[in-house]
Tab-separated table of C-alpha atoms in Angstrom:
chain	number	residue	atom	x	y	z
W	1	UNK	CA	14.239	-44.761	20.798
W	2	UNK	CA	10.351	-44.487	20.780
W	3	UNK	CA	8.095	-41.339	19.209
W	4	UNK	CA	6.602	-39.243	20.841
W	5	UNK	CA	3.241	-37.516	19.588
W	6	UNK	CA	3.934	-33.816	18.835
W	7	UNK	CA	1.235	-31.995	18.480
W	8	UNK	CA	1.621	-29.641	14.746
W	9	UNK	CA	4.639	-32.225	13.589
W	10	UNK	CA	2.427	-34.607	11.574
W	11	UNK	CA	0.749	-31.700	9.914
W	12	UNK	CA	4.171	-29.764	9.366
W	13	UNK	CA	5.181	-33.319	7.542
W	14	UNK	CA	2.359	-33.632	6.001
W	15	UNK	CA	2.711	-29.594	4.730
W	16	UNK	CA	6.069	-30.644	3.386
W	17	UNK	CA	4.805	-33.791	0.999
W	18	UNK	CA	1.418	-31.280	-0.001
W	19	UNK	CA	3.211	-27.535	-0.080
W	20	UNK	CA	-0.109	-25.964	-1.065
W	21	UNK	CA	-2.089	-23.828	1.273
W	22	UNK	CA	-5.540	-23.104	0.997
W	23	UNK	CA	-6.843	-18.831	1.061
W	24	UNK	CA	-6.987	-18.439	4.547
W	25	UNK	CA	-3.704	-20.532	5.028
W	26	UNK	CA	-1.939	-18.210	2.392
W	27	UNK	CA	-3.411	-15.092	4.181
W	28	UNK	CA	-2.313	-16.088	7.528
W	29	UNK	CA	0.985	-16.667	6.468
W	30	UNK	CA	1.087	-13.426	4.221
W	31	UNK	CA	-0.287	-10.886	7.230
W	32	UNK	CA	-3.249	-9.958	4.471
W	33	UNK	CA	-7.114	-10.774	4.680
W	34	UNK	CA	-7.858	-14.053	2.653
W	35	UNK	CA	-10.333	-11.346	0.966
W	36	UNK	CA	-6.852	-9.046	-0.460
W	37	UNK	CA	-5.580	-12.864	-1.706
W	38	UNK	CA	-8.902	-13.013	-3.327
W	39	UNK	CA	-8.600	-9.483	-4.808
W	40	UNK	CA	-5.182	-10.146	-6.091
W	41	UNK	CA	-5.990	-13.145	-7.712
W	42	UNK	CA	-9.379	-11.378	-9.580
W	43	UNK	CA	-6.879	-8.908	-10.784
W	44	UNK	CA	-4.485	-10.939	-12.107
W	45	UNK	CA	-1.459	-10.213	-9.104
W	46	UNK	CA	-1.901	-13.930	-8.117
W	47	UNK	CA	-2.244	-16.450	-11.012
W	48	UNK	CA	-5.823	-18.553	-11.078
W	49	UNK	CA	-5.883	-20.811	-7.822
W	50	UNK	CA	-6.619	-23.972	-8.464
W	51	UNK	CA	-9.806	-25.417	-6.963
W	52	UNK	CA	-10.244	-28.318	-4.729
W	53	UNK	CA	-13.002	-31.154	-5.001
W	54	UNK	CA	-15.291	-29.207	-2.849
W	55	UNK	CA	-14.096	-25.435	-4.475
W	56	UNK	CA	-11.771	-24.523	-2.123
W	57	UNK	CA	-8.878	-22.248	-3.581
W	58	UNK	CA	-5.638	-24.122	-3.454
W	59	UNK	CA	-1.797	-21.996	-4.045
W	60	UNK	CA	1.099	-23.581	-4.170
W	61	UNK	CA	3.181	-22.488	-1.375
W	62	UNK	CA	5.310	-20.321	-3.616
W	63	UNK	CA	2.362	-18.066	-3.435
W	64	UNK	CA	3.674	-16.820	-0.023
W	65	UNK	CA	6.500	-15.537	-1.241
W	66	UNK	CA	4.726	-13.582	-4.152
W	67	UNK	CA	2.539	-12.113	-1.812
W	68	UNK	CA	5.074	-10.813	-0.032
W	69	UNK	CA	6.681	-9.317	-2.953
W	70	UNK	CA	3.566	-7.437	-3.919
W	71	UNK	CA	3.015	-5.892	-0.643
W	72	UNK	CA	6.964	-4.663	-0.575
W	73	UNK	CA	6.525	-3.298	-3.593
W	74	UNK	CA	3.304	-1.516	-2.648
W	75	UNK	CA	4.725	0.169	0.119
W	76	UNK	CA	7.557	1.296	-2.543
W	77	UNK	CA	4.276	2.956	-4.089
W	78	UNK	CA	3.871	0.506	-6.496
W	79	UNK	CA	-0.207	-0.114	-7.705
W	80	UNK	CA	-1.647	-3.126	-7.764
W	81	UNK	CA	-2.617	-2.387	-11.555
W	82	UNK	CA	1.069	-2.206	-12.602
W	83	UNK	CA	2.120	-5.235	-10.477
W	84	UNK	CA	-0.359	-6.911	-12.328
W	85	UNK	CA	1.294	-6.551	-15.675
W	86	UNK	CA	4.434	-6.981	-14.727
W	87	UNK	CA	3.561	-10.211	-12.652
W	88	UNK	CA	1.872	-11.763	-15.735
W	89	UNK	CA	4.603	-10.935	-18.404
W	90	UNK	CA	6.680	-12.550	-15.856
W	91	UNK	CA	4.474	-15.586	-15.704
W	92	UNK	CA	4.399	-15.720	-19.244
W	93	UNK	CA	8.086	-15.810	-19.502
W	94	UNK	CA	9.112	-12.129	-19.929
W	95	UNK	CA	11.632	-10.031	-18.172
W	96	UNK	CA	9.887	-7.218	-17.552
W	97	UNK	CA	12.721	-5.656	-15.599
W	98	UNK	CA	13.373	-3.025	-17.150
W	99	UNK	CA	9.795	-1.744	-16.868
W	100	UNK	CA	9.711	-2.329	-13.435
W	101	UNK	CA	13.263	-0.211	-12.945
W	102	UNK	CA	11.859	2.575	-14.903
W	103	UNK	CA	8.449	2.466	-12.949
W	104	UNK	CA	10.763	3.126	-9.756
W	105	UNK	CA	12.408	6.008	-11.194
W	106	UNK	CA	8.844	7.615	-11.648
W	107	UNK	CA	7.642	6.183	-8.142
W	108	UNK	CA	11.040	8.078	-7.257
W	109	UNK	CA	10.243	11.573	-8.975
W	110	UNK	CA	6.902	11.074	-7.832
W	111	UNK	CA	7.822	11.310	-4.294
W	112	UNK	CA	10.614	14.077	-4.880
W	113	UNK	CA	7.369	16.240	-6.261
W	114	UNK	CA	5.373	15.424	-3.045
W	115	UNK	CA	8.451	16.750	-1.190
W	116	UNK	CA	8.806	20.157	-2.736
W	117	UNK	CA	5.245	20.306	-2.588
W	118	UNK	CA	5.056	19.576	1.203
W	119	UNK	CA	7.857	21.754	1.975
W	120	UNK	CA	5.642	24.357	0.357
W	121	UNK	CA	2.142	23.570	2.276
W	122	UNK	CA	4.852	23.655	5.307
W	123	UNK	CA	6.297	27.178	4.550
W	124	UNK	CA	2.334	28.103	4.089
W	125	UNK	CA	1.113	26.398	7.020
W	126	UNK	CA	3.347	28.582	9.144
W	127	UNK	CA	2.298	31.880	7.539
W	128	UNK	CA	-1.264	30.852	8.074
W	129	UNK	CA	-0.685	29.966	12.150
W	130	UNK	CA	1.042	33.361	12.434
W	131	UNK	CA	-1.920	35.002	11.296
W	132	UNK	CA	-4.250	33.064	13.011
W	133	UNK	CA	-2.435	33.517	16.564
W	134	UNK	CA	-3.006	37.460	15.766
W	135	UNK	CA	-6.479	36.841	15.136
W	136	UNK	CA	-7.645	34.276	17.946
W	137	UNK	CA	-5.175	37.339	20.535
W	138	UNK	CA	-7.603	40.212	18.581
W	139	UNK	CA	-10.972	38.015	19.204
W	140	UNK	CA	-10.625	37.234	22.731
W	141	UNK	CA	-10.983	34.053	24.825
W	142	UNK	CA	-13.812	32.080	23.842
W	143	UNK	CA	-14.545	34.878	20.669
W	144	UNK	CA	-15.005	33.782	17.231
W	145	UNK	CA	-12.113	34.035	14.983
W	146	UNK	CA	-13.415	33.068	11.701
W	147	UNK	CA	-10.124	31.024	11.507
W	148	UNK	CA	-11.414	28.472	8.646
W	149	UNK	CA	-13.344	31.508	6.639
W	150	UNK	CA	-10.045	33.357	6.599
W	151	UNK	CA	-8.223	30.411	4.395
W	152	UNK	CA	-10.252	31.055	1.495
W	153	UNK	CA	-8.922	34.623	0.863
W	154	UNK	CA	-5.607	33.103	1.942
W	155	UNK	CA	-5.419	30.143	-0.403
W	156	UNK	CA	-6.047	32.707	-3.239
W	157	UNK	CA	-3.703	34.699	-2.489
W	158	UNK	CA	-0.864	32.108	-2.645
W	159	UNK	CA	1.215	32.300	-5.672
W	160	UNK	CA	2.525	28.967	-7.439
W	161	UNK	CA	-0.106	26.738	-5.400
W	162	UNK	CA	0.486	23.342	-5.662
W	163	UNK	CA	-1.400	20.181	-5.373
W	164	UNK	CA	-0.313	16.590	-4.379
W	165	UNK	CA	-0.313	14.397	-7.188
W	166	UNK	CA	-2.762	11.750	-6.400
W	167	UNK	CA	-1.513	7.730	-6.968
W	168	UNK	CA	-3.250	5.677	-9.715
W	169	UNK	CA	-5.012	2.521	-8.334
């Protein structure tokens, strides 16, 4: 039996024996920019990197999987600002699932608001393309309708407007 050179096995071994990764290492691995790893670490997300002889940011290769936690949990509509404190009483030996259950439930009736509030910019929307076919028929072809002028005595005239709640970052 002999060995054969394989090119990436020495440095997969040698990944193995280390298991750290450096920014750009944890990025690549993560799908995110090495400057969102940087980001989450400045706001607590990922605990303080340690730093290499010549300042390089080193994570241990855990890190991957807590980056991929975070960005799950983002597209759940989770903010970076409460991942933060939950990640931290976690580090510091908390539990903090309950708050993260009941910060679901609101991400939850959060989203059931946007609904009913889409369903009524929907239901509006429609009203406001009926009257705009009339008017662009009554202008003529290549007439000015005044299409976008005629929304702002529409919009007032819409009882129970709603807005979209906006997400906290």
């Amino acid at each position: 039996m002999t060995l054969e050179r394989i090119q990436g096995l020495i440095l997969k071994m040698v990944r193995r024996f280390n298991e750290t990764l450096h920014s750009g290492e944890l990025a690549k691995a993560t799908s995110v920019s090495a400057d969102t790893i940087r980001h989450y670490e400045r706001i607590g997300v990922l605990p303080k990197a340690v730093r290499s002889s010549s300042g390089y940011r080193i994570y241990p290769e855990s890190t991957v999987e807590r980056v991929l936690v975070v960005q799950r949990a983002l597209r759940i509509g989770f903010t970076l600002s409460e991942l933060a404190g939950v990640l931290k009483a976690r580090d510091a030996g908390g539990a903090p699932c309950q708050r993260v259950f009941e910060l679901a439930q609101q991400k939850l009736a959060g989203i059931r608001t946007d609904i009913v509030a889409l369903k009524h910019t929907e239901r509006y929307l429609k009203k406001v393309l009926t009257d705009w076919e009339v008017r662009v028929r009554r202008a003529g072809k290549g007439q000015k309708a005044h299409l976008l002028h005629s929304l702002t005595d529409a919009v007032n005239d819409v009882p129970g407007r709603t807005k979209f709640r906006r997400k906290n970052r």
